[in-house]
Amino acid sequence: MARSNEYNLGPNTFPRGWFVVAESSELDHGPVAVRFFAQDFALYRGESGKPVMLDAYCKHMGTHLAASKSSQIVATNQQIEGDSIRCPYHGWRYGMDGQVNDIPYHDGPCPKSAKIQSYEVRDVMGCVLMWFDPDGGEPEYEPPYLSEWSDPKWIRWELDHLGEIAIHGQEIIDNMVDAQHLGPTHGAPCEFFENEFRNHLLIQRQGGFHATYKCMLTTSTWYTGPGILLSKQNFNESITFQFIANTPIEDGVTKVWHAALVNSSSTEHNEQSIAMAKQVQQGCLEAFAADFDIWRNKKPATKLFQLPNDGSFKVGRTWYKQFFDIKENTTGYQSEVNGFYYIKNLKKPPSEAFIELEQALEWF
């Protein structure tokens, strides 16, 4: 396991951006205790339906707001009031802004100094996304969204929870520029390959014959910031979206989710079409599992040892560094790397191969 300083990412230990912190359905049964970025948080859904994320510990006596399950107010479903949450120890109530707004046994004003940190969270495509900024800044861009999510012909995913892996996010991001692993690892060697860096987006366009499926695979894949990947994949004229999310838990330890969005060609989803979608997602997961298996069994690549035809690793790592620096320095990294990058022994992607792949993507 390697840490951020070993990759020379700093000055911050954790990156700034949108990150998955839960599947939306996890909040259906009350508050959830979660840990990311070496911090503990309380995550819950208010009565308005909005997700709320606060620092975990009550300022009164240090009680975790979401970890207790046996406390009377928790066991009797009295913990959530409106969009506020009560501490399970003494009942202090915190609003979604982190301010104490009621103390059951206290008649005077609630102490302003008891406020805890609140965080920007969104419900997006079945996920609860958190904006994390170690410097406390507001969101700098919108989280990714697929218009297909709202199309009734598409079968919405349920996330594969892949758990924790002792690998830094840097090495997960490296996959986006790594053209030469696609053959040995996935059985789909590239015929053409391209990276584009566009501010907070890292885009990969590639295609080649897939040995397992016996057809041409063409993909447009992009990271929106450092933590959320979407990939629009064309298998022999069949389109599927793959989703991968990686969120730091500790420095050098990452939690990972996976899913796939599948077109059923009908607004009426029956058992057969749902089973088909799950089968497609399982196939996508098996492909991703090959990367996951390698990550579990490799040494950290903190120093680059690359051949010219490996891919634009140095550019990718420079792009990634913008999220570990203060906001004011972001444009410097972007101006250094923005543009298109190719590999000498691979063709440039034919533009016509990506017209259909990219015309529906709102980020373009």
GROMACS .gro file of N, CA, C and O in nm, residues 46-100:
model
  220
   46GLY      N    1  -3.352   1.274   0.509
   46GLY     CA    2  -3.452   1.348   0.582
   46GLY      C    3  -3.593   1.316   0.534
   46GLY      O    4  -3.613   1.250   0.431
   47GLU      N    5  -3.692   1.362   0.607
   47GLU     CA    6  -3.830   1.335   0.569
   47GLU      C    7  -3.869   1.400   0.437
   47GLU      O    8  -3.965   1.357   0.372
   48SER      N    9  -3.794   1.501   0.395
   48SER     CA   10  -3.819   1.563   0.263
   48SER      C   11  -3.770   1.475   0.150
   48SER      O   12  -3.801   1.501   0.033
   49GLY      N   13  -3.693   1.372   0.181
   49GLY     CA   14  -3.633   1.285   0.081
   49GLY      C   15  -3.489   1.321   0.049
   49GLY      O   16  -3.421   1.247  -0.022
   50LYS      N   17  -3.441   1.432   0.102
   50LYS     CA   18  -3.304   1.475   0.073
   50LYS      C   19  -3.204   1.395   0.157
   50LYS      O   20  -3.224   1.374   0.276
   51PRO      N   21  -3.094   1.352   0.094
   51PRO     CA   22  -2.987   1.292   0.175
   51PRO      C   23  -2.911   1.402   0.249
   51PRO      O   24  -2.896   1.514   0.199
   52VAL      N   25  -2.865   1.369   0.368
   52VAL     CA   26  -2.791   1.464   0.453
   52VAL      C   27  -2.665   1.394   0.502
   52VAL      O   28  -2.669   1.277   0.542
   53MET      N   29  -2.553   1.466   0.499
   53MET     CA   30  -2.427   1.411   0.548
   53MET      C   31  -2.363   1.511   0.643
   53MET      O   32  -2.344   1.628   0.610
   54LEU      N   33  -2.333   1.463   0.764
   54LEU     CA   34  -2.274   1.545   0.869
   54LEU      C   35  -2.151   1.476   0.924
   54LEU      O   36  -2.137   1.353   0.915
   55ASP      N   37  -2.061   1.555   0.985
   55ASP     CA   38  -1.957   1.492   1.067
   55ASP      C   39  -2.025   1.403   1.170
   55ASP      O   40  -2.134   1.433   1.219
   56ALA      N   41  -1.960   1.294   1.204
   56ALA     CA   42  -2.027   1.187   1.278
   56ALA      C   43  -2.058   1.220   1.423
   56ALA      O   44  -2.158   1.173   1.478
   57TYR      N   45  -1.976   1.301   1.489
   57TYR     CA   46  -1.978   1.303   1.635
   57TYR      C   47  -2.044   1.427   1.694
   57TYR      O   48  -2.013   1.541   1.656
   58CYS      N   49  -2.137   1.403   1.783
   58CYS     CA   50  -2.205   1.511   1.855
   58CYS      C   51  -2.104   1.589   1.937
   58CYS      O   52  -2.020   1.532   2.007
   59LYS      N   53  -2.114   1.722   1.933
   59LYS     CA   54  -2.022   1.807   2.007
   59LYS      C   55  -2.043   1.797   2.158
   59LYS      O   56  -1.952   1.828   2.235
   60HIS      N   57  -2.159   1.750   2.201
   60HIS     CA   58  -2.191   1.744   2.344
   60HIS      C   59  -2.098   1.648   2.418
   60HIS      O   60  -2.022   1.688   2.506
   61MET      N   61  -2.102   1.520   2.381
   61MET     CA   62  -2.019   1.421   2.449
   61MET      C   63  -1.955   1.321   2.352
   61MET      O   64  -1.914   1.212   2.391
   62GLY      N   65  -1.948   1.358   2.226
   62GLY     CA   66  -1.873   1.278   2.130
   62GLY      C   67  -1.942   1.154   2.079
   62GLY      O   68  -1.877   1.063   2.026
   63THR      N   69  -2.074   1.147   2.089
   63THR     CA   70  -2.148   1.029   2.044
   63THR      C   71  -2.162   1.028   1.891
   63THR      O   72  -2.192   1.131   1.831
   64HIS      N   73  -2.143   0.910   1.833
   64HIS     CA   74  -2.165   0.895   1.690
   64HIS      C   75  -2.315   0.904   1.662
   64HIS      O   76  -2.394   0.830   1.719
   65LEU      N   77  -2.353   0.994   1.572
   65LEU     CA   78  -2.494   1.019   1.548
   65LEU      C   79  -2.565   0.903   1.478
   65LEU      O   80  -2.687   0.888   1.491
   66ALA      N   81  -2.491   0.819   1.403
   66ALA     CA   82  -2.556   0.718   1.321
   66ALA      C   83  -2.518   0.574   1.355
   66ALA      O   84  -2.574   0.482   1.296
   67ALA      N   85  -2.427   0.553   1.449
   67ALA     CA   86  -2.377   0.417   1.473
   67ALA      C   87  -2.462   0.337   1.570
   67ALA      O   88  -2.463   0.214   1.566
   68SER      N   89  -2.535   0.403   1.659
   68SER     CA   90  -2.613   0.331   1.759
   68SER      C   91  -2.742   0.276   1.699
   68SER      O   92  -2.813   0.346   1.627
   69LYS      N   93  -2.773   0.150   1.731
   69LYS     CA   94  -2.897   0.088   1.685
   69LYS      C   95  -2.989   0.047   1.800
   69LYS      O   96  -3.106   0.017   1.777
   70SER      N   97  -2.937   0.047   1.924
   70SER     CA   98  -3.017   0.001   2.037
   70SER      C   99  -3.076   0.114   2.120
   70SER      O  100  -3.163   0.091   2.204
   71SER      N  101  -3.030   0.237   2.099
   71SER     CA  102  -3.086   0.351   2.170
   71SER      C  103  -3.237   0.360   2.148
   71SER      O  104  -3.287   0.328   2.040
   72GLN      N  105  -3.311   0.404   2.250
   72GLN     CA  106  -3.456   0.405   2.243
   72GLN      C  107  -3.509   0.488   2.127
   72GLN      O  108  -3.599   0.444   2.053
   73ILE      N  109  -3.452   0.607   2.104
   73ILE     CA  110  -3.506   0.690   1.996
   73ILE      C  111  -3.474   0.632   1.859
   73ILE      O  112  -3.546   0.657   1.762
   74VAL      N  113  -3.369   0.551   1.852
   74VAL     CA  114  -3.337   0.484   1.725
   74VAL      C  115  -3.430   0.365   1.706
   74VAL      O  116  -3.491   0.347   1.599
   75ALA      N  117  -3.444   0.282   1.810
   75ALA     CA  118  -3.524   0.160   1.801
   75ALA      C  119  -3.671   0.189   1.775
   75ALA      O  120  -3.742   0.106   1.717
   76THR      N  121  -3.719   0.307   1.816
   76THR     CA  122  -3.860   0.343   1.797
   76THR      C  123  -3.880   0.441   1.682
   76THR      O  124  -3.984   0.504   1.671
   77ASN      N  125  -3.778   0.454   1.595
   77ASN     CA  126  -3.785   0.537   1.474
   77ASN      C  127  -3.819   0.682   1.503
   77ASN      O  128  -3.897   0.746   1.433
   78GLN      N  129  -3.760   0.736   1.610
   78GLN     CA  130  -3.782   0.877   1.646
   78GLN      C  131  -3.658   0.963   1.621
   78GLN      O  132  -3.657   1.081   1.658
   79GLN      N  133  -3.556   0.906   1.558
   79GLN     CA  134  -3.430   0.980   1.547
   79GLN      C  135  -3.436   1.090   1.441
   79GLN      O  136  -3.375   1.196   1.458
   80ILE      N  137  -3.509   1.065   1.332
   80ILE     CA  138  -3.518   1.164   1.224
   80ILE      C  139  -3.644   1.247   1.242
   80ILE      O  140  -3.755   1.194   1.251
   81GLU      N  141  -3.628   1.378   1.249
   81GLU     CA  142  -3.740   1.472   1.260
   81GLU      C  143  -3.723   1.575   1.148
   81GLU      O  144  -3.630   1.655   1.151
   82GLY      N  145  -3.813   1.572   1.052
   82GLY     CA  146  -3.796   1.659   0.935
   82GLY      C  147  -3.668   1.619   0.865
   82GLY      O  148  -3.647   1.503   0.832
   83ASP      N  149  -3.579   1.716   0.844
   83ASP     CA  150  -3.449   1.686   0.785
   83ASP      C  151  -3.338   1.692   0.891
   83ASP      O  152  -3.220   1.703   0.858
   84SER      N  153  -3.377   1.682   1.019
   84SER     CA  154  -3.283   1.685   1.131
   84SER      C  155  -3.265   1.545   1.189
   84SER      O  156  -3.347   1.456   1.169
   85ILE      N  157  -3.156   1.529   1.265
   85ILE     CA  158  -3.126   1.402   1.330
   85ILE      C  159  -3.094   1.426   1.477
   85ILE      O  160  -3.027   1.524   1.511
   86ARG      N  161  -3.146   1.340   1.564
   86ARG     CA  162  -3.118   1.351   1.708
   86ARG      C  163  -3.004   1.258   1.747
   86ARG      O  164  -2.995   1.144   1.700
   87CYS      N  165  -2.920   1.306   1.834
   87CYS     CA  166  -2.814   1.224   1.891
   87CYS      C  167  -2.877   1.113   1.975
   87CYS      O  168  -2.969   1.139   2.055
   88PRO      N  169  -2.833   0.988   1.959
   88PRO     CA  170  -2.895   0.878   2.033
   88PRO      C  171  -2.864   0.877   2.182
   88PRO      O  172  -2.924   0.798   2.256
   89TYR      N  173  -2.774   0.963   2.230
   89TYR     CA  174  -2.734   0.962   2.371
   89TYR      C  175  -2.821   1.055   2.456
   89TYR      O  176  -2.886   1.014   2.551
   90HIS      N  177  -2.827   1.184   2.420
   90HIS     CA  178  -2.903   1.282   2.498
   90HIS      C  179  -3.009   1.355   2.416
   90HIS      O  180  -3.077   1.443   2.468
   91GLY      N  181  -3.023   1.321   2.289
   91GLY     CA  182  -3.131   1.375   2.208
   91GLY      C  183  -3.106   1.512   2.148
   91GLY      O  184  -3.200   1.573   2.096
   92TRP      N  185  -2.983   1.561   2.154
   92TRP     CA  186  -2.955   1.688   2.087
   92TRP      C  187  -2.987   1.671   1.938
   92TRP      O  188  -2.952   1.570   1.876
   93ARG      N  189  -3.053   1.771   1.881
   93ARG     CA  190  -3.098   1.759   1.742
   93ARG      C  191  -3.016   1.850   1.651
   93ARG      O  192  -3.003   1.970   1.676
   94TYR      N  193  -2.964   1.790   1.544
   94TYR     CA  194  -2.884   1.863   1.447
   94TYR      C  195  -2.961   1.879   1.316
   94TYR      O  196  -3.018   1.782   1.264
   95GLY      N  197  -2.961   2.000   1.261
   95GLY     CA  198  -3.021   2.025   1.132
   95GLY      C  199  -2.929   1.984   1.020
   95GLY      O  200  -2.811   1.950   1.042
   96MET      N  201  -2.980   1.989   0.897
   96MET     CA  202  -2.899   1.947   0.783
   96MET      C  203  -2.782   2.042   0.757
   96MET      O  204  -2.689   2.007   0.683
   97ASP      N  205  -2.782   2.159   0.823
   97ASP     CA  206  -2.668   2.251   0.815
   97ASP      C  207  -2.564   2.223   0.922
   97ASP      O  208  -2.463   2.293   0.930
   98GLY      N  209  -2.589   2.122   1.008
   98GLY     CA  210  -2.496   2.087   1.114
   98GLY      C  211  -2.513   2.165   1.244
   98GLY      O  212  -2.443   2.141   1.341
   99GLN      N  213  -2.610   2.257   1.246
   99GLN     CA  214  -2.633   2.339   1.365
   99GLN      C  215  -2.730   2.269   1.459
   99GLN      O  216  -2.831   2.212   1.416
  100VAL      N  217  -2.701   2.273   1.589
  100VAL     CA  218  -2.796   2.221   1.689
  100VAL      C  219  -2.919   2.311   1.690
  100VAL      O  220  -2.908   2.433   1.706
   0.00000   0.00000   0.00000
